[in-house]
PDB file of C-alpha atoms in Angstrom:
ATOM      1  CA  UNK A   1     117.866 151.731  85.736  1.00 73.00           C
ATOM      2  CA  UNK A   2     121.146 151.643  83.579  1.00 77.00           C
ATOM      3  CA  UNK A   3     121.719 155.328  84.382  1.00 79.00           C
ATOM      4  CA  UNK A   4     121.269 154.358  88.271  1.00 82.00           C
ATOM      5  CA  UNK A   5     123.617 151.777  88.178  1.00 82.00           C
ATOM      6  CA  UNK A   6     126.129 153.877  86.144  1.00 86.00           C
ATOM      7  CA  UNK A   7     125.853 156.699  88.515  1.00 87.00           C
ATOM      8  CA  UNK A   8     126.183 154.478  91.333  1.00 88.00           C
ATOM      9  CA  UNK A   9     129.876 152.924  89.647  1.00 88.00           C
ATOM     10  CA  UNK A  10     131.092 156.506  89.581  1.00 88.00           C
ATOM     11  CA  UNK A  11     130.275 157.055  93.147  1.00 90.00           C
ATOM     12  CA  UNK A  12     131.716 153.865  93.980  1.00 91.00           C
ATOM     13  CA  UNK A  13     134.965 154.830  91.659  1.00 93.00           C
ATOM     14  CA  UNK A  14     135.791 157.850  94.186  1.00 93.00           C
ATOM     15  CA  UNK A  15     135.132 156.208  97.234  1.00 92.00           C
ATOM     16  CA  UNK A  16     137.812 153.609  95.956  1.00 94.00           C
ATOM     17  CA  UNK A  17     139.861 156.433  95.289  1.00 95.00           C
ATOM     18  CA  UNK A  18     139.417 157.931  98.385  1.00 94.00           C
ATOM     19  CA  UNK A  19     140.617 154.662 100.020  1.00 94.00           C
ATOM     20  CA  UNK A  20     143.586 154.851  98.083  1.00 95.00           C
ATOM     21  CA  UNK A  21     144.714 158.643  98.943  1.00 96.00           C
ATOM     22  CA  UNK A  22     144.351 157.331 102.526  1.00 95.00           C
ATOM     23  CA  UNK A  23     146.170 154.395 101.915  1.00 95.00           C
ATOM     24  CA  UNK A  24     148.749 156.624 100.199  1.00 96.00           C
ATOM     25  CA  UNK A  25     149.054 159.224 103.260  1.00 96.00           C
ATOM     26  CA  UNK A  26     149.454 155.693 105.502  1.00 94.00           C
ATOM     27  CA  UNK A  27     152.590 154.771 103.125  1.00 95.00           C
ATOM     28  CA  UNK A  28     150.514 151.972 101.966  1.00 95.00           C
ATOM     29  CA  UNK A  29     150.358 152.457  98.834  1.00 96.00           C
ATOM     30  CA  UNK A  30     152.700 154.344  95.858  1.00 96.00           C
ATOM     31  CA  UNK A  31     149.512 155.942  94.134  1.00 97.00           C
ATOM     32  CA  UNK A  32     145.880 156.269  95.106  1.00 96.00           C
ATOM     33  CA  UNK A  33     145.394 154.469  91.267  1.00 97.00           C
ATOM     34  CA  UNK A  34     146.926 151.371  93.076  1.00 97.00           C
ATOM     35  CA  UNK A  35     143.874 150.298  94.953  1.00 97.00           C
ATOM     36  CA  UNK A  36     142.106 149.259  91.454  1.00 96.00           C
ATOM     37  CA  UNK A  37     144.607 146.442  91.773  1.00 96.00           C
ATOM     38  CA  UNK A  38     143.063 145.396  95.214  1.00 96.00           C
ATOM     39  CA  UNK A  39     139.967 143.006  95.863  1.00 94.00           C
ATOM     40  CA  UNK A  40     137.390 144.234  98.031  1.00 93.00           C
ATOM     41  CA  UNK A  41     138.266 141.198 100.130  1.00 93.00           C
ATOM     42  CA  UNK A  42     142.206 143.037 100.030  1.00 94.00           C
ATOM     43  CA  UNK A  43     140.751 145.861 101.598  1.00 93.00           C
ATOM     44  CA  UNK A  44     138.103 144.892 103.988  1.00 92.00           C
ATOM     45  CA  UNK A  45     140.851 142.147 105.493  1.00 94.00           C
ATOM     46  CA  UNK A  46     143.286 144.750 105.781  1.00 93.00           C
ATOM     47  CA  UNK A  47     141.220 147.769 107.491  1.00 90.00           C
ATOM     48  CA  UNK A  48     139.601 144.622 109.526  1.00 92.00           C
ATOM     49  CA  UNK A  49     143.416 143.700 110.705  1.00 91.00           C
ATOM     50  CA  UNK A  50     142.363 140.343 109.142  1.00 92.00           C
ATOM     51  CA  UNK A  51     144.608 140.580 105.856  1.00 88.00           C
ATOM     52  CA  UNK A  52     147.176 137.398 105.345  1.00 87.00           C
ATOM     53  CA  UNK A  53     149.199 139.963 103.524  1.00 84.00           C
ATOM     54  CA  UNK A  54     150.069 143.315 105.443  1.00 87.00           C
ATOM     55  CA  UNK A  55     152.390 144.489 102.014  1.00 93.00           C
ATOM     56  CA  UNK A  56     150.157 146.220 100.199  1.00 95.00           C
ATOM     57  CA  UNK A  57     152.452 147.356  97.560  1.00 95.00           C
ATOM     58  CA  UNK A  58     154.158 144.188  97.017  1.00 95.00           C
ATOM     59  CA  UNK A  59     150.726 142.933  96.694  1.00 95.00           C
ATOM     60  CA  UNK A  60     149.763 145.630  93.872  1.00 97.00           C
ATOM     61  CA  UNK A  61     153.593 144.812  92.209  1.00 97.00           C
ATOM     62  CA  UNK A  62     152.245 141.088  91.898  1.00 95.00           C
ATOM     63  CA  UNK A  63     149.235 142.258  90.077  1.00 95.00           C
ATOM     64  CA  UNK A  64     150.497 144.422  88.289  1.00 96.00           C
ATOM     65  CA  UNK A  65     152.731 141.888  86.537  1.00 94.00           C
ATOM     66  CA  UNK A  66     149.661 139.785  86.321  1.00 93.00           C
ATOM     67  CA  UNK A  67     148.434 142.094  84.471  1.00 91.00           C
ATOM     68  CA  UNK A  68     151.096 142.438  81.783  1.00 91.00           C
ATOM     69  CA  UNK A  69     150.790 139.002  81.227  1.00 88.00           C
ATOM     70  CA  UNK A  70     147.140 139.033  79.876  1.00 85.00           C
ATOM     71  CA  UNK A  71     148.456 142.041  77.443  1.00 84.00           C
ATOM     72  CA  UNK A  72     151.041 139.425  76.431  1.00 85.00           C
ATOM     73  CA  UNK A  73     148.485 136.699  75.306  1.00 83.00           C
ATOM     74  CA  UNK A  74     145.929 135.936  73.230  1.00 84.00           C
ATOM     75  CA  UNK A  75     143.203 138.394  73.043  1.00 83.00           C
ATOM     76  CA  UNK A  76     139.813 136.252  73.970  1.00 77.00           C
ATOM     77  CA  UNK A  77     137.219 135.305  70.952  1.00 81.00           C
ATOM     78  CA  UNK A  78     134.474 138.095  70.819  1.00 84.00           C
ATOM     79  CA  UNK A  79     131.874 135.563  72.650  1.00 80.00           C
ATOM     80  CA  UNK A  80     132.356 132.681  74.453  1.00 72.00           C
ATOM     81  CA  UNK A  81     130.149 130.564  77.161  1.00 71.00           C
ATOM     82  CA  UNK A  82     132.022 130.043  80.651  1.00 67.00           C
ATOM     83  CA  UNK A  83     130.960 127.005  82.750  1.00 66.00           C
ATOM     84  CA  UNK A  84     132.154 126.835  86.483  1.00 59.00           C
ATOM     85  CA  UNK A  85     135.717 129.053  87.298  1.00 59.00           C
ATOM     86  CA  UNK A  86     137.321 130.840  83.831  1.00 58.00           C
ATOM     87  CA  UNK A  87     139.965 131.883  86.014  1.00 58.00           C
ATOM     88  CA  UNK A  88     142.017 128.688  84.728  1.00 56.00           C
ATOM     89  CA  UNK A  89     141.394 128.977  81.155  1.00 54.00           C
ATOM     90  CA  UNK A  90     143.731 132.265  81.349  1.00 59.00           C
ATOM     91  CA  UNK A  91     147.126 129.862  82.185  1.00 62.00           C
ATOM     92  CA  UNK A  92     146.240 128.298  79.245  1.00 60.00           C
ATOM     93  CA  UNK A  93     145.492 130.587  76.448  1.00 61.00           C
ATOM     94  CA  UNK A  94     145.760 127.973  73.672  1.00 63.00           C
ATOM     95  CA  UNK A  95     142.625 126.080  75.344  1.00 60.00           C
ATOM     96  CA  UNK A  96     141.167 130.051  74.862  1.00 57.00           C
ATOM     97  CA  UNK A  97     141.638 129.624  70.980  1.00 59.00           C
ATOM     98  CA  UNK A  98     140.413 126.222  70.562  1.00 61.00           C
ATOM     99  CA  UNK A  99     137.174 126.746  72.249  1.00 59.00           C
ATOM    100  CA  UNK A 100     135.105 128.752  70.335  1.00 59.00           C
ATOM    101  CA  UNK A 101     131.952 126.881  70.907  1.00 56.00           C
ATOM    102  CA  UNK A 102     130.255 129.475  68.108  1.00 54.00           C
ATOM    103  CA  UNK A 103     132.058 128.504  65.340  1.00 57.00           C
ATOM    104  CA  UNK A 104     129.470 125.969  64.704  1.00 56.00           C
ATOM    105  CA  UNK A 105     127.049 128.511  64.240  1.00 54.00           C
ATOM    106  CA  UNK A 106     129.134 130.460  61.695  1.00 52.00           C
TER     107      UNK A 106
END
């Protein structure tokens, strides 16, 4: 089963790829590694003619320096428990080093 389901990430890895040489030969994109920085919902807007965003590369810029700024922080603990969104806790990285609910167990 784990050998399935990495198989089936490398197959999904070119076709993500694929999208991005396309999206490079559309002048959509700088480099076909750019599309890692895309959601799936990024991508299925877009091709729908859905997307609230038609600048794909300004789009990738933005995440890109979203990006740095995790490399800048705190690293995480080794384990913690999320509850509900996480996606907050990374604007705050000192609430990140205060809650290591395993400590207790040290």
């Amino acid at each position: 089963m784990r050998f399935s389901r990495t198989k089936l990430f490398g197959v999904f890895r070119n076709l993500f790829r694929a999208m991005g040489r396309n999206l490079v030969k559309l002048q959509q994109l700088n480099h076909y590694q750019d599309v890692f920085y895309l959601t799936l919902e990024d991508l299925s807007a877009y091709v729908e003619g859905r997307s609230v965003n038609n600048d794909l590369c300004g789009l990738v810029e933005l995440r890109k320096k979203e990006f740095e700024g995790y490399k800048k922080g705190l690293p995480p603990p080794e384990r913690f428990m999320t509850k509900g969104s996480c996606g907050t806790y990374f604007m705050f990285p000192s609430v990140l080093d205060d809650l290591n609910l395993l400590k207790q167990l040290e």
